[in-house]
Amino acid sequence: MWIEPSIFFEAGSYIMRRHVMCISTGNFVWVNGPFPAAYSDLQIFRKDLIDEMGEGEKVVADQGYNGEKDYIVTSKYLRKMGELGQLDDYFKVRARHECGNRRLKVWNILGHRFRHGLHKHGMVFRAVAVIEQLKMDNGSPMFPVVWEDYGLGILEMNI
């Protein structure tokens, strides 16, 4: 899995959204938030996503998630473990996830002031994620990524 913070501006303060994409398929598999910007990426992971993970499952994430080595693989972790061959795969996964971010950003729901209630923003964000997922399922898929486990116990998932 690959975790991505999505940030939008609402009522004068930053609020963060989180969405998760599967490494093997590129599908959106989890959407959560909003969260006040005072929460770090790692705090939100610990609060909401860690309990959703299967036994032995790990996620691939950026450096904002250092601190949960039993659950999260970062480029720093791969370098430390000497798994330099997996770094190319890691960065391809991250690039594909950025393409998923772009699909959400073109709707202008992440960087502009949302002028309705916070609960409505959650509904709109989820609706856009569903629309984009339907587009991926019907002729506009994400580019493929080959992900090798390299014996690290990482499932074919990408946050």
Short mmCIF file of C-alpha atoms in Angstrom, two decimals:
data_model
loop_
_atom_site.label_atom_id
_atom_site.label_comp_id
_atom_site.label_asym_id
_atom_site.label_seq_id
_atom_site.Cartn_x
_atom_site.Cartn_y
_atom_site.Cartn_z
CA MET A 1 0.00 0.00 0.00
CA TRP A 2 1.04 3.58 -0.49
CA ILE A 3 -0.14 6.31 1.92
CA GLU A 4 -0.65 9.78 0.56
CA PRO A 5 -1.60 12.96 2.34
CA SER A 6 -4.04 15.09 0.38
CA ILE A 7 -4.32 18.62 1.65
CA PHE A 8 -7.07 21.11 1.06
CA PHE A 9 -7.91 24.50 2.57
CA GLU A 10 -11.16 24.86 4.51
CA ALA A 11 -12.36 27.61 6.86
CA GLY A 12 -8.91 29.13 7.29
CA SER A 13 -7.03 25.99 8.32
CA TYR A 14 -5.47 23.07 6.55
CA ILE A 15 -7.22 19.74 6.75
CA MET A 16 -5.65 16.51 5.58
CA ARG A 17 -7.18 13.57 3.74
CA ARG A 18 -5.61 10.19 3.36
CA HIS A 19 -6.08 7.71 0.56
CA VAL A 20 -4.48 4.35 -0.09
CA MET A 21 -3.72 2.66 -3.40
CA CYS A 22 -2.94 -0.99 -4.04
CA ILE A 23 0.53 -1.63 -5.53
CA SER A 24 -0.52 -4.53 -7.73
CA THR A 25 -3.64 -2.91 -9.22
CA GLY A 26 -3.31 0.83 -8.69
CA ASN A 27 -6.85 0.88 -7.26
CA PHE A 28 -7.93 3.23 -4.49
CA VAL A 29 -8.55 0.90 -1.55
CA TRP A 30 -8.96 3.25 1.44
CA VAL A 31 -10.05 6.87 1.91
CA ASN A 32 -10.19 8.57 5.29
CA GLY A 33 -10.28 12.01 6.86
CA PRO A 34 -10.44 14.90 7.13
CA PHE A 35 -7.91 15.46 9.87
CA PRO A 36 -6.69 18.76 11.33
CA ALA A 37 -3.22 19.60 10.05
CA ALA A 38 -1.93 19.31 13.62
CA TYR A 39 -1.89 15.52 13.15
CA SER A 40 1.24 14.08 11.55
CA ASP A 41 1.12 11.42 8.87
CA LEU A 42 2.41 8.85 11.34
CA GLN A 43 -0.19 9.78 13.99
CA ILE A 44 -3.00 9.29 11.50
CA PHE A 45 -1.52 5.97 10.35
CA ARG A 46 -1.31 4.76 13.95
CA LYS A 47 -4.81 5.99 14.77
CA ASP A 48 -6.71 4.77 11.73
CA LEU A 49 -4.89 2.51 9.29
CA ILE A 50 -2.64 0.24 11.34
CA ASP A 51 -5.66 -1.69 12.67
CA GLU A 52 -6.92 -2.28 9.11
CA MET A 53 -3.77 -4.11 8.05
CA GLY A 54 -3.57 -7.87 7.84
CA GLU A 55 -1.07 -9.93 9.81
CA GLY A 56 2.40 -9.58 8.31
CA GLU A 57 1.23 -6.89 5.89
CA LYS A 58 3.47 -3.88 5.33
CA VAL A 59 2.94 -0.67 3.46
CA VAL A 60 5.24 1.42 1.30
CA ALA A 61 5.30 5.08 2.28
CA ASP A 62 7.41 8.21 2.16
CA GLN A 63 9.77 9.50 4.85
CA GLY A 64 6.90 11.07 6.83
CA TYR A 65 6.10 7.57 8.08
CA ASN A 66 9.48 6.66 9.60
CA GLY A 67 8.95 5.09 13.00
CA GLU A 68 6.83 1.99 12.38
CA LYS A 69 9.36 -0.37 10.80
CA ASP A 70 7.20 -3.40 11.56
CA TYR A 71 4.45 -1.97 9.34
CA ILE A 72 5.99 0.60 6.99
CA VAL A 73 8.74 0.40 4.37
CA THR A 74 10.39 3.66 3.33
CA SER A 75 13.34 4.31 1.02
CA LYS A 76 15.43 4.94 4.16
CA TYR A 77 14.46 1.48 5.46
CA LEU A 78 15.37 -0.18 2.14
CA ARG A 79 18.77 1.54 2.09
CA LYS A 80 19.43 0.50 5.69
CA MET A 81 18.48 -3.11 4.91
CA GLY A 82 20.76 -3.08 1.85
CA GLU A 83 17.82 -3.71 -0.51
CA LEU A 84 19.03 -1.24 -3.12
CA GLY A 85 17.54 -3.35 -5.92
CA GLN A 86 14.09 -2.70 -4.53
CA LEU A 87 14.55 1.09 -4.56
CA ASP A 88 13.73 1.28 -8.28
CA ASP A 89 10.45 -0.56 -7.65
CA TYR A 90 9.76 1.70 -4.67
CA PHE A 91 10.14 4.87 -6.74
CA LYS A 92 7.99 3.45 -9.57
CA VAL A 93 5.26 2.74 -7.03
CA ARG A 94 5.53 6.28 -5.72
CA ALA A 95 5.36 7.70 -9.26
CA ARG A 96 2.20 5.74 -10.01
CA HIS A 97 0.66 6.97 -6.78
CA GLU A 98 1.40 10.55 -7.84
CA CYS A 99 -0.59 9.82 -11.00
CA GLY A 100 -3.47 8.82 -8.73
CA ASN A 101 -3.05 12.10 -6.86
CA ARG A 102 -3.20 13.99 -10.15
CA ARG A 103 -6.50 12.29 -10.95
CA LEU A 104 -7.92 13.67 -7.71
CA LYS A 105 -6.31 17.09 -8.04
CA VAL A 106 -7.83 17.82 -11.46
CA TRP A 107 -11.19 18.09 -9.68
CA ASN A 108 -9.83 21.07 -7.67
CA ILE A 109 -10.95 19.51 -4.40
CA LEU A 110 -7.55 19.37 -2.73
CA GLY A 111 -6.04 22.82 -3.03
CA HIS A 112 -9.00 25.19 -3.03
CA ARG A 113 -11.22 26.49 -0.28
CA PHE A 114 -14.27 24.29 0.13
CA ARG A 115 -17.20 26.54 0.97
CA HIS A 116 -19.54 23.97 2.47
CA GLY A 117 -19.55 21.96 5.67
CA LEU A 118 -16.70 19.65 6.48
CA HIS A 119 -19.00 16.61 6.34
CA LYS A 120 -19.91 17.53 2.76
CA HIS A 121 -16.27 17.73 1.79
CA GLY A 122 -15.79 14.15 2.93
CA MET A 123 -18.73 13.11 0.79
CA VAL A 124 -17.42 15.03 -2.25
CA PHE A 125 -13.89 13.66 -1.83
CA ARG A 126 -15.18 10.09 -1.63
CA ALA A 127 -17.44 10.62 -4.64
CA VAL A 128 -14.48 11.87 -6.70
CA ALA A 129 -12.40 8.88 -5.58
CA VAL A 130 -15.21 6.55 -6.69
CA ILE A 131 -15.54 8.31 -10.06
CA GLU A 132 -11.79 8.06 -10.64
CA GLN A 133 -11.81 4.40 -9.62
CA LEU A 134 -14.62 3.73 -12.09
CA LYS A 135 -12.56 5.44 -14.80
CA MET A 136 -9.60 3.19 -13.93
CA ASP A 137 -11.86 0.13 -14.11
CA ASN A 138 -13.32 1.14 -17.48
CA GLY A 139 -10.52 1.97 -19.87
CA SER A 140 -8.21 4.40 -18.07
CA PRO A 141 -6.06 2.21 -15.78
CA MET A 142 -2.96 3.26 -13.89
CA PHE A 143 0.36 2.23 -15.45
CA PRO A 144 1.54 -1.21 -14.27
CA VAL A 145 4.20 -1.64 -11.60
CA VAL A 146 6.10 -4.86 -10.93
CA TRP A 147 6.69 -5.24 -7.21
CA GLU A 148 9.12 -7.84 -5.89
CA ASP A 149 8.93 -8.85 -2.22
CA TYR A 150 12.69 -9.47 -1.84
CA GLY A 151 11.92 -11.52 1.28
CA LEU A 152 10.89 -8.48 3.31
CA GLY A 153 7.32 -9.65 3.85
CA ILE A 154 5.86 -6.74 1.90
CA LEU A 155 2.55 -7.59 0.35
CA GLU A 156 1.70 -6.31 -3.09
CA MET A 157 0.12 -3.24 -1.66
CA ASN A 158 0.94 0.42 -1.85
CA ILE A 159 -0.29 3.24 0.39
#
